[in-house]
PDB file of C-alpha atoms in Angstrom:
ATOM      1  CA  UNK N 167      97.285 -46.241 140.210  1.00 36.00           C
ATOM      2  CA  UNK N 168      94.015 -45.711 141.575  1.00 38.00           C
ATOM      3  CA  UNK N 169      93.239 -41.936 142.714  1.00 45.00           C
ATOM      4  CA  UNK N 170      90.449 -40.318 144.650  1.00 43.00           C
ATOM      5  CA  UNK N 171      89.625 -36.794 143.772  1.00 45.00           C
ATOM      6  CA  UNK N 172      88.558 -34.029 146.121  1.00 47.00           C
ATOM      7  CA  UNK N 173      87.480 -30.449 145.571  1.00 46.00           C
ATOM      8  CA  UNK N 174      90.046 -28.303 143.994  1.00 46.00           C
ATOM      9  CA  UNK N 175      92.274 -26.539 146.272  1.00 46.00           C
ATOM     10  CA  UNK N 176      92.619 -22.633 145.098  1.00 39.00           C
ATOM     11  CA  UNK N 177      95.704 -20.407 145.357  1.00 43.00           C
ATOM     12  CA  UNK N 178      95.874 -17.044 144.107  1.00 37.00           C
ATOM     13  CA  UNK N 179      98.019 -17.935 141.351  1.00 48.00           C
ATOM     14  CA  UNK N 180      96.813 -21.270 139.996  1.00 60.00           C
ATOM     15  CA  UNK N 181      94.230 -23.983 140.600  1.00 71.00           C
ATOM     16  CA  UNK N 182      95.433 -27.425 142.191  1.00 78.00           C
ATOM     17  CA  UNK N 183      94.148 -30.910 142.464  1.00 85.00           C
ATOM     18  CA  UNK N 184      94.377 -33.223 145.463  1.00 87.00           C
ATOM     19  CA  UNK N 185      94.412 -36.872 144.644  1.00 87.00           C
ATOM     20  CA  UNK N 186      95.273 -39.996 146.914  1.00 87.00           C
ATOM     21  CA  UNK N 187      96.442 -43.314 146.214  1.00 82.00           C
ATOM     22  CA  UNK N 188      95.328 -45.399 149.131  1.00 82.00           C
ATOM     23  CA  UNK N 189      97.200 -48.438 148.511  1.00 83.00           C
ATOM     24  CA  UNK N 190     100.261 -46.371 148.791  1.00 87.00           C
ATOM     25  CA  UNK N 191      99.261 -44.381 151.644  1.00 87.00           C
ATOM     26  CA  UNK N 192      99.713 -41.082 150.433  1.00 89.00           C
ATOM     27  CA  UNK N 193      98.035 -38.224 148.835  1.00 89.00           C
ATOM     28  CA  UNK N 194      99.461 -35.504 146.640  1.00 88.00           C
ATOM     29  CA  UNK N 195      98.422 -31.783 145.994  1.00 86.00           C
ATOM     30  CA  UNK N 196      99.338 -31.247 142.164  1.00 87.00           C
ATOM     31  CA  UNK N 197      99.571 -28.031 140.034  1.00 85.00           C
ATOM     32  CA  UNK N 198      98.160 -27.504 136.773  1.00 86.00           C
ATOM     33  CA  UNK N 199     101.188 -29.393 135.094  1.00 86.00           C
ATOM     34  CA  UNK N 200     100.600 -32.285 137.314  1.00 86.00           C
ATOM     35  CA  UNK N 201     103.771 -31.523 139.557  1.00 89.00           C
ATOM     36  CA  UNK N 202     103.559 -32.605 143.351  1.00 89.00           C
ATOM     37  CA  UNK N 203     103.487 -29.288 145.307  1.00 87.00           C
ATOM     38  CA  UNK N 204     102.834 -31.053 148.611  1.00 87.00           C
ATOM     39  CA  UNK N 205     102.520 -34.805 150.039  1.00 89.00           C
ATOM     40  CA  UNK N 206     100.243 -36.232 152.898  1.00 91.00           C
ATOM     41  CA  UNK N 207     101.710 -39.217 154.431  1.00 90.00           C
ATOM     42  CA  UNK N 208      99.450 -41.906 156.008  1.00 88.00           C
ATOM     43  CA  UNK N 209      96.510 -40.981 154.023  1.00 91.00           C
ATOM     44  CA  UNK N 210      94.302 -44.223 152.891  1.00 91.00           C
ATOM     45  CA  UNK N 211      90.805 -42.822 151.861  1.00 92.00           C
ATOM     46  CA  UNK N 212      87.974 -44.435 150.512  1.00 89.00           C
ATOM     47  CA  UNK N 213      85.772 -43.143 147.692  1.00 89.00           C
ATOM     48  CA  UNK N 214      84.839 -39.569 148.643  1.00 92.00           C
ATOM     49  CA  UNK N 215      86.840 -39.785 151.675  1.00 93.00           C
ATOM     50  CA  UNK N 216      89.073 -36.991 151.093  1.00 93.00           C
ATOM     51  CA  UNK N 217      88.287 -33.238 151.153  1.00 91.00           C
ATOM     52  CA  UNK N 218      89.792 -29.988 151.500  1.00 88.00           C
ATOM     53  CA  UNK N 219      89.170 -27.117 154.137  1.00 83.00           C
ATOM     54  CA  UNK N 220      91.061 -24.030 153.255  1.00 80.00           C
ATOM     55  CA  UNK N 221      94.646 -24.792 154.294  1.00 80.00           C
ATOM     56  CA  UNK N 222      93.717 -28.317 155.806  1.00 87.00           C
ATOM     57  CA  UNK N 223      93.142 -31.487 154.226  1.00 91.00           C
ATOM     58  CA  UNK N 224      90.791 -34.229 155.826  1.00 92.00           C
ATOM     59  CA  UNK N 225      90.768 -37.992 154.960  1.00 93.00           C
ATOM     60  CA  UNK N 226      88.597 -40.613 156.283  1.00 94.00           C
ATOM     61  CA  UNK N 227      90.568 -44.042 156.130  1.00 93.00           C
ATOM     62  CA  UNK N 228      88.903 -46.795 153.897  1.00 91.00           C
ATOM     63  CA  UNK N 229      89.522 -49.650 156.074  1.00 91.00           C
ATOM     64  CA  UNK N 230      89.458 -48.182 159.698  1.00 92.00           C
ATOM     65  CA  UNK N 231      87.523 -45.685 161.832  1.00 92.00           C
ATOM     66  CA  UNK N 232      90.029 -42.963 161.820  1.00 91.00           C
ATOM     67  CA  UNK N 233      89.646 -39.463 160.365  1.00 91.00           C
ATOM     68  CA  UNK N 234      93.095 -37.560 159.854  1.00 91.00           C
ATOM     69  CA  UNK N 235      93.641 -33.956 159.345  1.00 91.00           C
ATOM     70  CA  UNK N 236      96.793 -32.164 157.824  1.00 90.00           C
ATOM     71  CA  UNK N 237      97.533 -28.553 158.338  1.00 85.00           C
ATOM     72  CA  UNK N 238     100.349 -26.055 158.418  1.00 75.00           C
ATOM     73  CA  UNK N 239     102.327 -27.548 155.569  1.00 78.00           C
ATOM     74  CA  UNK N 240     103.155 -30.791 157.439  1.00 84.00           C
ATOM     75  CA  UNK N 241     103.297 -34.204 155.541  1.00 87.00           C
ATOM     76  CA  UNK N 242     102.266 -36.037 158.929  1.00 88.00           C
ATOM     77  CA  UNK N 243      98.831 -35.762 160.231  1.00 90.00           C
ATOM     78  CA  UNK N 244      98.011 -32.696 162.570  1.00 88.00           C
ATOM     79  CA  UNK N 245      95.609 -34.927 164.664  1.00 88.00           C
ATOM     80  CA  UNK N 246      93.404 -38.034 164.117  1.00 89.00           C
ATOM     81  CA  UNK N 247      90.055 -38.679 165.342  1.00 87.00           C
ATOM     82  CA  UNK N 248      88.605 -41.937 165.835  1.00 88.00           C
ATOM     83  CA  UNK N 249      84.832 -42.159 164.568  1.00 89.00           C
ATOM     84  CA  UNK N 250      82.454 -44.397 166.365  1.00 91.00           C
ATOM     85  CA  UNK N 251      82.511 -46.413 163.038  1.00 95.00           C
ATOM     86  CA  UNK N 252      84.046 -46.484 159.528  1.00 94.00           C
ATOM     87  CA  UNK N 253      83.252 -43.442 157.518  1.00 95.00           C
ATOM     88  CA  UNK N 254      82.479 -43.310 153.571  1.00 94.00           C
ATOM     89  CA  UNK N 255      82.187 -39.684 152.375  1.00 96.00           C
ATOM     90  CA  UNK N 256      83.191 -36.641 153.936  1.00 95.00           C
ATOM     91  CA  UNK N 257      82.801 -32.908 153.528  1.00 94.00           C
ATOM     92  CA  UNK N 258      84.339 -29.734 155.063  1.00 93.00           C
ATOM     93  CA  UNK N 259      82.341 -26.673 155.248  1.00 92.00           C
ATOM     94  CA  UNK N 260      83.781 -23.764 153.217  1.00 88.00           C
ATOM     95  CA  UNK N 261      84.758 -21.759 156.154  1.00 89.00           C
ATOM     96  CA  UNK N 262      86.456 -24.681 157.371  1.00 89.00           C
ATOM     97  CA  UNK N 263      84.833 -24.825 160.780  1.00 92.00           C
ATOM     98  CA  UNK N 264      83.002 -28.157 160.620  1.00 94.00           C
ATOM     99  CA  UNK N 265      83.533 -31.767 158.710  1.00 94.00           C
ATOM    100  CA  UNK N 266      80.655 -33.877 158.127  1.00 96.00           C
ATOM    101  CA  UNK N 267      80.938 -37.669 157.572  1.00 96.00           C
ATOM    102  CA  UNK N 268      78.637 -40.225 156.416  1.00 97.00           C
ATOM    103  CA  UNK N 269      78.976 -43.935 157.633  1.00 96.00           C
ATOM    104  CA  UNK N 270      78.022 -47.452 156.045  1.00 93.00           C
ATOM    105  CA  UNK N 271      75.360 -47.669 158.890  1.00 96.00           C
ATOM    106  CA  UNK N 272      73.349 -44.512 157.651  1.00 97.00           C
ATOM    107  CA  UNK N 273      74.457 -42.518 160.525  1.00 97.00           C
ATOM    108  CA  UNK N 274      75.933 -38.717 159.802  1.00 97.00           C
ATOM    109  CA  UNK N 275      78.692 -37.238 162.111  1.00 96.00           C
ATOM    110  CA  UNK N 276      79.517 -33.575 162.578  1.00 96.00           C
ATOM    111  CA  UNK N 277      82.953 -32.543 163.836  1.00 93.00           C
ATOM    112  CA  UNK N 278      84.365 -29.320 164.947  1.00 93.00           C
ATOM    113  CA  UNK N 279      87.474 -29.231 162.487  1.00 91.00           C
ATOM    114  CA  UNK N 280      89.907 -27.110 164.645  1.00 87.00           C
ATOM    115  CA  UNK N 281      89.585 -29.475 167.572  1.00 88.00           C
ATOM    116  CA  UNK N 282      88.519 -32.918 166.207  1.00 88.00           C
ATOM    117  CA  UNK N 283      85.510 -32.698 168.729  1.00 91.00           C
ATOM    118  CA  UNK N 284      82.568 -34.806 167.926  1.00 93.00           C
ATOM    119  CA  UNK N 285      79.774 -32.407 168.057  1.00 94.00           C
ATOM    120  CA  UNK N 286      76.562 -34.609 166.909  1.00 95.00           C
ATOM    121  CA  UNK N 287      75.702 -37.999 165.550  1.00 95.00           C
ATOM    122  CA  UNK N 288      72.260 -38.730 164.288  1.00 96.00           C
ATOM    123  CA  UNK N 289      70.423 -41.269 161.899  1.00 96.00           C
ATOM    124  CA  UNK N 290      70.224 -39.912 158.488  1.00 96.00           C
ATOM    125  CA  UNK N 291      69.442 -42.978 156.390  1.00 97.00           C
ATOM    126  CA  UNK N 292      68.461 -46.396 156.773  1.00 96.00           C
ATOM    127  CA  UNK N 293      71.561 -47.629 154.596  1.00 96.00           C
ATOM    128  CA  UNK N 294      74.897 -46.378 153.762  1.00 96.00           C
ATOM    129  CA  UNK N 295      75.441 -42.649 153.238  1.00 97.00           C
ATOM    130  CA  UNK N 296      77.037 -42.389 149.490  1.00 96.00           C
ATOM    131  CA  UNK N 297      77.509 -38.669 149.105  1.00 96.00           C
ATOM    132  CA  UNK N 298      77.317 -35.351 150.768  1.00 96.00           C
ATOM    133  CA  UNK N 299      77.255 -31.687 149.507  1.00 95.00           C
ATOM    134  CA  UNK N 300      76.511 -28.239 151.010  1.00 92.00           C
ATOM    135  CA  UNK N 301      74.357 -25.360 149.219  1.00 91.00           C
ATOM    136  CA  UNK N 302      73.506 -21.931 149.947  1.00 85.00           C
ATOM    137  CA  UNK N 303      76.885 -20.937 151.575  1.00 84.00           C
ATOM    138  CA  UNK N 304      76.941 -23.765 153.770  1.00 87.00           C
ATOM    139  CA  UNK N 305      73.418 -23.194 154.939  1.00 92.00           C
ATOM    140  CA  UNK N 306      72.225 -26.449 153.875  1.00 96.00           C
ATOM    141  CA  UNK N 307      73.525 -30.192 153.964  1.00 97.00           C
ATOM    142  CA  UNK N 308      72.573 -32.394 151.205  1.00 97.00           C
ATOM    143  CA  UNK N 309      72.986 -36.215 152.038  1.00 98.00           C
ATOM    144  CA  UNK N 310      72.353 -39.179 149.809  1.00 97.00           C
ATOM    145  CA  UNK N 311      72.193 -42.901 150.648  1.00 97.00           C
ATOM    146  CA  UNK N 312      72.094 -46.499 149.303  1.00 97.00           C
ATOM    147  CA  UNK N 313      68.583 -46.326 150.794  1.00 96.00           C
ATOM    148  CA  UNK N 314      67.644 -44.274 147.544  1.00 96.00           C
ATOM    149  CA  UNK N 315      66.818 -41.484 149.834  1.00 97.00           C
ATOM    150  CA  UNK N 316      67.922 -37.672 149.511  1.00 97.00           C
ATOM    151  CA  UNK N 317      67.699 -35.411 152.572  1.00 97.00           C
ATOM    152  CA  UNK N 318      68.326 -31.769 153.068  1.00 97.00           C
ATOM    153  CA  UNK N 319      69.367 -30.577 156.593  1.00 97.00           C
ATOM    154  CA  UNK N 320      69.610 -27.076 157.875  1.00 96.00           C
ATOM    155  CA  UNK N 321      73.290 -26.453 159.192  1.00 94.00           C
ATOM    156  CA  UNK N 322      71.772 -23.910 161.733  1.00 93.00           C
ATOM    157  CA  UNK N 323      69.341 -26.821 163.203  1.00 93.00           C
ATOM    158  CA  UNK N 324      72.311 -29.259 163.233  1.00 95.00           C
ATOM    159  CA  UNK N 325      74.472 -26.772 165.220  1.00 93.00           C
ATOM    160  CA  UNK N 326      71.652 -25.985 167.619  1.00 92.00           C
ATOM    161  CA  UNK N 327      70.993 -29.661 168.148  1.00 92.00           C
ATOM    162  CA  UNK N 328      74.807 -30.090 168.749  1.00 92.00           C
ATOM    163  CA  UNK N 329      74.815 -27.149 171.504  1.00 90.00           C
ATOM    164  CA  UNK N 330      72.095 -28.830 173.635  1.00 86.00           C
ATOM    165  CA  UNK N 331      71.773 -32.016 175.107  1.00 81.00           C
ATOM    166  CA  UNK N 332      68.233 -31.930 175.405  1.00 79.00           C
ATOM    167  CA  UNK N 333      67.477 -31.233 171.805  1.00 80.00           C
ATOM    168  CA  UNK N 334      65.505 -33.739 169.716  1.00 85.00           C
ATOM    169  CA  UNK N 335      67.238 -35.497 166.983  1.00 87.00           C
ATOM    170  CA  UNK N 336      67.820 -33.368 163.700  1.00 93.00           C
ATOM    171  CA  UNK N 337      64.910 -33.757 161.376  1.00 94.00           C
ATOM    172  CA  UNK N 338      65.470 -33.322 157.427  1.00 96.00           C
ATOM    173  CA  UNK N 339      63.961 -30.142 156.034  1.00 96.00           C
ATOM    174  CA  UNK N 340      63.335 -31.819 152.855  1.00 96.00           C
ATOM    175  CA  UNK N 341      63.279 -35.499 151.813  1.00 96.00           C
ATOM    176  CA  UNK N 342      63.183 -36.945 148.206  1.00 96.00           C
ATOM    177  CA  UNK N 343      61.999 -40.765 148.112  1.00 94.00           C
ATOM    178  CA  UNK N 344      61.282 -41.309 144.462  1.00 91.00           C
ATOM    179  CA  UNK N 345      64.620 -42.903 143.393  1.00 92.00           C
ATOM    180  CA  UNK N 346      64.363 -46.733 142.874  1.00 91.00           C
ATOM    181  CA  UNK N 347      68.113 -47.251 143.066  1.00 92.00           C
ATOM    182  CA  UNK N 348      70.879 -46.117 145.538  1.00 94.00           C
ATOM    183  CA  UNK N 349      71.705 -42.224 144.920  1.00 94.00           C
ATOM    184  CA  UNK N 350      75.388 -42.025 144.271  1.00 91.00           C
ATOM    185  CA  UNK N 351      76.026 -38.403 143.936  1.00 91.00           C
ATOM    186  CA  UNK N 352      74.682 -34.856 144.930  1.00 91.00           C
TER     187      UNK N 352
END
């Protein structure tokens, strides 16, 4: 059984873990003893393609350009969004308002989680995006890529660019280029 792990899901009484078996098409929410608490059907994420957003679970399919969102305790996805291309890592903001996905082309995508609406797409890397993280209470997005580059983006500037059709493409606040190999984690 090959499992992909996402950030822990916290409940007042216990820590839980979300794990997926893409070849079986299912993800499970496990309690501290490893017992299945909830299941999510039609879940086939790639590496780093599974995340939690408060009461929702988000998955980027490994072999197709679909993102699935489960909410409300249902086994079937609440909705599916088709991305312009196949995604690798995905990340939900801690307030569950937005989801960011990184693509194999190096593009980054920002969605509104409650509606599935694509807000912004921009060229973030020259090669595939390998990892995503947020820091400072979701004030900044950190992206890493196969191009050996690490970028830090301001979420405020990303949301500002998404709100305006005339806004220039987002620019990273900080970039590190001293790596010689692909950056695989942040």
